[in-house]
PDB file of C-alpha atoms and ligand atoms in Angstrom:
ATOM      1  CA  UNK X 791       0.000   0.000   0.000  1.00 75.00           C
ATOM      2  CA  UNK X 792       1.856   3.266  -1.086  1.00 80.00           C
ATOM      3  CA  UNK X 793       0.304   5.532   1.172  1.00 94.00           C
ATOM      4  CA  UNK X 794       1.357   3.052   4.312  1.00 98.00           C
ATOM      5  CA  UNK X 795       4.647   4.139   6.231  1.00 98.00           C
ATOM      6  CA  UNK X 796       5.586   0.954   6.948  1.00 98.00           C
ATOM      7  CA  UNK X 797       5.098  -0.261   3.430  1.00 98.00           C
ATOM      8  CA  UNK X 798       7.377   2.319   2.850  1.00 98.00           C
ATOM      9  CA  UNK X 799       9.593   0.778   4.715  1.00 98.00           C
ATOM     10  CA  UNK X 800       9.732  -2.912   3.552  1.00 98.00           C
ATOM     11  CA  UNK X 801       9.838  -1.322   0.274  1.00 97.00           C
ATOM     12  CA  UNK X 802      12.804   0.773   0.944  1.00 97.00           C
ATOM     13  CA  UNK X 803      11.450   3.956   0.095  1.00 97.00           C
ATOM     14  CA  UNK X 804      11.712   4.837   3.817  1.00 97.00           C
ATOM     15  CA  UNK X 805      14.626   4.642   5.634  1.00 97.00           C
ATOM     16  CA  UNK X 806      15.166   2.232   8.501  1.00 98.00           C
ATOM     17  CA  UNK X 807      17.605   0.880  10.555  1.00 98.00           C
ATOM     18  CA  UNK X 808      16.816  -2.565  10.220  1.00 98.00           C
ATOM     19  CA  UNK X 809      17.666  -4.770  13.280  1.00 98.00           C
ATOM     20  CA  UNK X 810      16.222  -8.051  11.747  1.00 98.00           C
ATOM     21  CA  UNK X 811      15.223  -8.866   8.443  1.00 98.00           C
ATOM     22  CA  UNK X 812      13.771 -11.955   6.881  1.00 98.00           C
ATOM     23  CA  UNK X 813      11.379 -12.976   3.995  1.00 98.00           C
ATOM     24  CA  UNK X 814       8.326 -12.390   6.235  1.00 98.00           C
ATOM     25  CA  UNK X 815       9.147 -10.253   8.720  1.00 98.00           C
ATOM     26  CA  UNK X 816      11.380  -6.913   9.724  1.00 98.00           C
ATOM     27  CA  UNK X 817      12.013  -4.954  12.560  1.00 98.00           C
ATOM     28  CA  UNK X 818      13.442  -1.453  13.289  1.00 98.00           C
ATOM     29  CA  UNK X 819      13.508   0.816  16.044  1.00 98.00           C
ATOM     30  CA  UNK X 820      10.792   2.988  16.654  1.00 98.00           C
ATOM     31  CA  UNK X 821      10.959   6.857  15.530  1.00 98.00           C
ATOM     32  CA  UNK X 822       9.855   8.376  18.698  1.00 98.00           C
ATOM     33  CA  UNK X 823      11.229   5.438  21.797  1.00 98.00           C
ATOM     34  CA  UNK X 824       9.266   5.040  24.247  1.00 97.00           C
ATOM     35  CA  UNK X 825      11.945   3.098  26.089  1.00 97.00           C
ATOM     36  CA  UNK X 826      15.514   2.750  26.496  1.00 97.00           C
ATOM     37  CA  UNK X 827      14.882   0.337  23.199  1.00 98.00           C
ATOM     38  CA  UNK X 828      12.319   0.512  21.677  1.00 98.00           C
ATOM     39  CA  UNK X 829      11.838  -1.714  17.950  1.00 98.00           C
ATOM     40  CA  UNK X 830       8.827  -2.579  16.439  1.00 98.00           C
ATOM     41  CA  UNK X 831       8.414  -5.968  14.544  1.00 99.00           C
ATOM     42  CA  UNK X 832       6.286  -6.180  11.489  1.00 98.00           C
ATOM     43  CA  UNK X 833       4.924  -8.608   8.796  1.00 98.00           C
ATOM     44  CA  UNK X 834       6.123  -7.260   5.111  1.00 98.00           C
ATOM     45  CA  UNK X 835       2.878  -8.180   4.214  1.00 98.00           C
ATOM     46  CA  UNK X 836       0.566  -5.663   4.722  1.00 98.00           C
ATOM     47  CA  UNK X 837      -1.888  -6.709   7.641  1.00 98.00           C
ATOM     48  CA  UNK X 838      -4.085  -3.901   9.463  1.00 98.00           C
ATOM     49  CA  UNK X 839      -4.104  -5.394  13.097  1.00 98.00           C
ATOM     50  CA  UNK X 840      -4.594  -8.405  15.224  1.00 98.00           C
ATOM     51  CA  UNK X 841      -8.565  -8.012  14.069  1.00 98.00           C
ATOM     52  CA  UNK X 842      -7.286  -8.401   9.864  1.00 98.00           C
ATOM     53  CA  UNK X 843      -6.010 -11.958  10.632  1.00 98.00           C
ATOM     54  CA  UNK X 844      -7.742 -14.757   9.117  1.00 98.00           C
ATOM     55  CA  UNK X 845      -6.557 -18.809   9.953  1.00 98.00           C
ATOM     56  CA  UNK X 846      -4.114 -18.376   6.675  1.00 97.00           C
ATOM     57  CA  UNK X 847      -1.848 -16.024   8.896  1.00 98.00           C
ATOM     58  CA  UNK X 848      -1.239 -18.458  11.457  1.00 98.00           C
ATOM     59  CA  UNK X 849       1.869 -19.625  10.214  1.00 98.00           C
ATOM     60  CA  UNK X 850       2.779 -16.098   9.765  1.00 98.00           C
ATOM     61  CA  UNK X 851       1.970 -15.066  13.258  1.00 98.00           C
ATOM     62  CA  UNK X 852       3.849 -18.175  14.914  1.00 98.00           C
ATOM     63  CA  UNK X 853       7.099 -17.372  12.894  1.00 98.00           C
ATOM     64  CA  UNK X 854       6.569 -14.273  14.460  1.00 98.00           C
ATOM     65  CA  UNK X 855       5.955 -14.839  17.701  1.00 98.00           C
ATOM     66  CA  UNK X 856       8.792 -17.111  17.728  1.00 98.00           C
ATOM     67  CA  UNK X 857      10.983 -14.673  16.127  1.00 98.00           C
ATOM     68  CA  UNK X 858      10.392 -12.036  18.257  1.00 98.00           C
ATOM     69  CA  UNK X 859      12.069 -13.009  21.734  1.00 98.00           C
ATOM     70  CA  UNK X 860      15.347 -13.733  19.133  1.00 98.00           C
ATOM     71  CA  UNK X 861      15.368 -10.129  18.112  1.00 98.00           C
ATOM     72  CA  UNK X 862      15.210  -8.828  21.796  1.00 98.00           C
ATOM     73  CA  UNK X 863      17.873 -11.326  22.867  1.00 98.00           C
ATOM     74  CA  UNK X 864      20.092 -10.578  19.865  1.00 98.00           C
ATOM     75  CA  UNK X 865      19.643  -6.986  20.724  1.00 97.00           C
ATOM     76  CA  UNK X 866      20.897  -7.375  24.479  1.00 97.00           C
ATOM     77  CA  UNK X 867      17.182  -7.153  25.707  1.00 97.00           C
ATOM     78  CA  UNK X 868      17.146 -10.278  28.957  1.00 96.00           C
ATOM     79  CA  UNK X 869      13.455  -9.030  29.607  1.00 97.00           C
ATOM     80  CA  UNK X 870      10.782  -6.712  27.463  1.00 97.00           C
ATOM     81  CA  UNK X 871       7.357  -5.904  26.930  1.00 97.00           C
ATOM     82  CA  UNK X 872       5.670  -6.854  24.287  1.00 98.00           C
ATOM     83  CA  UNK X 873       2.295  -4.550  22.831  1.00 98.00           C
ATOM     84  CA  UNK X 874       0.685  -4.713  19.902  1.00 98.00           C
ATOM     85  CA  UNK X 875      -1.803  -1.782  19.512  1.00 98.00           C
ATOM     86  CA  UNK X 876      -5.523  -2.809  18.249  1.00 98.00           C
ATOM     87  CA  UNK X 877      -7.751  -0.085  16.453  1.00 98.00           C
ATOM     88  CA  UNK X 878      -7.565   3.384  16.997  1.00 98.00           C
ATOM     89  CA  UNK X 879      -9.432   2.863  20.620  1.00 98.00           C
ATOM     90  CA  UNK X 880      -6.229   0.682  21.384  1.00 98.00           C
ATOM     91  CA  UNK X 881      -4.046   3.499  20.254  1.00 98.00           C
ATOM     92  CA  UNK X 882      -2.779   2.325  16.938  1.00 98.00           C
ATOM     93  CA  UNK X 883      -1.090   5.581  15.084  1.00 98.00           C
ATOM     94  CA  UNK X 884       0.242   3.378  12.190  1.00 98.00           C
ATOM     95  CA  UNK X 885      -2.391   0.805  10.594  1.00 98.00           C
ATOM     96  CA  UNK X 886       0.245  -1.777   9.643  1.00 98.00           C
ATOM     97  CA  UNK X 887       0.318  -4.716  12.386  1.00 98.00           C
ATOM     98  CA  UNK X 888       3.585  -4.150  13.949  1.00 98.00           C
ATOM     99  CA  UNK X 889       4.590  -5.395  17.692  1.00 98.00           C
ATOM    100  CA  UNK X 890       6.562  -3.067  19.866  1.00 98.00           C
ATOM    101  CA  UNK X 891       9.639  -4.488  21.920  1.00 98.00           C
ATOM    102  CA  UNK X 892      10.176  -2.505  24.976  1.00 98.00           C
ATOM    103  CA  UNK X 893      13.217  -2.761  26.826  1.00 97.00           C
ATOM    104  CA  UNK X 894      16.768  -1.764  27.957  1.00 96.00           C
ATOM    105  CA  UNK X 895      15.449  -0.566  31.101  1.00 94.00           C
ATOM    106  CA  UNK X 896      13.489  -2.004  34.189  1.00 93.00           C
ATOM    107  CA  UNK X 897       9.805  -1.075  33.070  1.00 94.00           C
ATOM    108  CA  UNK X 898       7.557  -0.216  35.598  1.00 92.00           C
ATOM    109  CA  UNK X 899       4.568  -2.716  36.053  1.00 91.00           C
ATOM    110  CA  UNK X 900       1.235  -2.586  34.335  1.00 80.00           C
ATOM    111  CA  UNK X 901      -1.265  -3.177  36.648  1.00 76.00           C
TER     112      UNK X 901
HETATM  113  P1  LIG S2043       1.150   2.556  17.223  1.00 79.95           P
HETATM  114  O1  LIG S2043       0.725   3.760  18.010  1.00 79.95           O
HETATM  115  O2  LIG S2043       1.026   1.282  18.012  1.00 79.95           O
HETATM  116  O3  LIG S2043       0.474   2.478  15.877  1.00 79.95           O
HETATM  117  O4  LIG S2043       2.700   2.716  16.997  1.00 79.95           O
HETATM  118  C1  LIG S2043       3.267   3.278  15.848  1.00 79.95           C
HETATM  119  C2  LIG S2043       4.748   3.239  16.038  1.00 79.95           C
HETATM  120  O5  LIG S2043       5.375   3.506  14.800  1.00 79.95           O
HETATM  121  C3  LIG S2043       5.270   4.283  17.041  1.00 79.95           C
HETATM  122  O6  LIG S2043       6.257   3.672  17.885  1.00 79.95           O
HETATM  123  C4  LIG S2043       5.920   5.307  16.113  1.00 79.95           C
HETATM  124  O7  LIG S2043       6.965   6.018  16.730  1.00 79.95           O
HETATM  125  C5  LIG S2043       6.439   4.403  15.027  1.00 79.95           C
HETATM  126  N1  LIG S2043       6.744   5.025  13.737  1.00 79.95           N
HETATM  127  C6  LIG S2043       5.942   5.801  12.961  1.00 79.95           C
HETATM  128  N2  LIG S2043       6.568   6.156  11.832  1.00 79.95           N
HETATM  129  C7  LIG S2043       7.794   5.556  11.874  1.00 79.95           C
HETATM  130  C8  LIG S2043       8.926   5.531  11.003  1.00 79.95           C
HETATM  131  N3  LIG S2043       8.942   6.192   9.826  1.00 79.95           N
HETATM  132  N4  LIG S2043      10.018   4.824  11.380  1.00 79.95           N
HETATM  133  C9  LIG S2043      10.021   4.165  12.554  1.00 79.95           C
HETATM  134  N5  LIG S2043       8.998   4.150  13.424  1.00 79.95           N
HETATM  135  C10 LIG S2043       7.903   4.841  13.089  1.00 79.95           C
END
């Protein structure tokens, strides 16, 4: 989708620092960190949100669930949060299913 940034991004016509890169998936930090590290992980493919999935994506989404705790590890994260923003009413700015890593620091709890 041209007019989606992080299309833009697999695409190359954004830049990114990319931290992990495979035929499904990349990840880069995030523009504005919200976190010591902060690096969002997305499908190339361009999927909405967690509510666009359909049964075909579940390979997809276990390679990236799987892949995820690798990228924190290989980028010296021994603990994160993970969030994946849902909607506009769950505060998703960018409409491209991306999960933020969250890390580098000792986070304070959720609850
Ligand atoms: P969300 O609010 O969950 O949709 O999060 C969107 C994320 O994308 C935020 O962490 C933004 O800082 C990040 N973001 C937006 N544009 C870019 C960009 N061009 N490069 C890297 N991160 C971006």
């Amino acid at each position: 989708m041209s007019d989606c940034v992080f299309c833009n991004i697999v695409s190359g016509q954004l830049p990114a620092q990319k931290v992990y890169e495979d035929d499904q998936l990349l990840a880069f930090p995030s523009i504005d960190p919200k976190a010591e590290t902060h690096l969002l992980v997305i499908p190339k493919r361009h999927i909405e949100n967690l509510n666009s999935l359909t049964a075909e994506d579940a390979g997809l989404m276990a390679h990236l669930l799987l892949t995820l705790p690798e990228i924190a590890t290989a980028n010296g994260l021994p603990g994160f949060r993970t969030i994946t923003n849902t909607g506009k009413e769950g505060g998703q700015e960018v409409f491209h299913m991306h999960f933020h890593i969250l890390g580098g620091q000792t986070l304070p709890g959720f609850n």
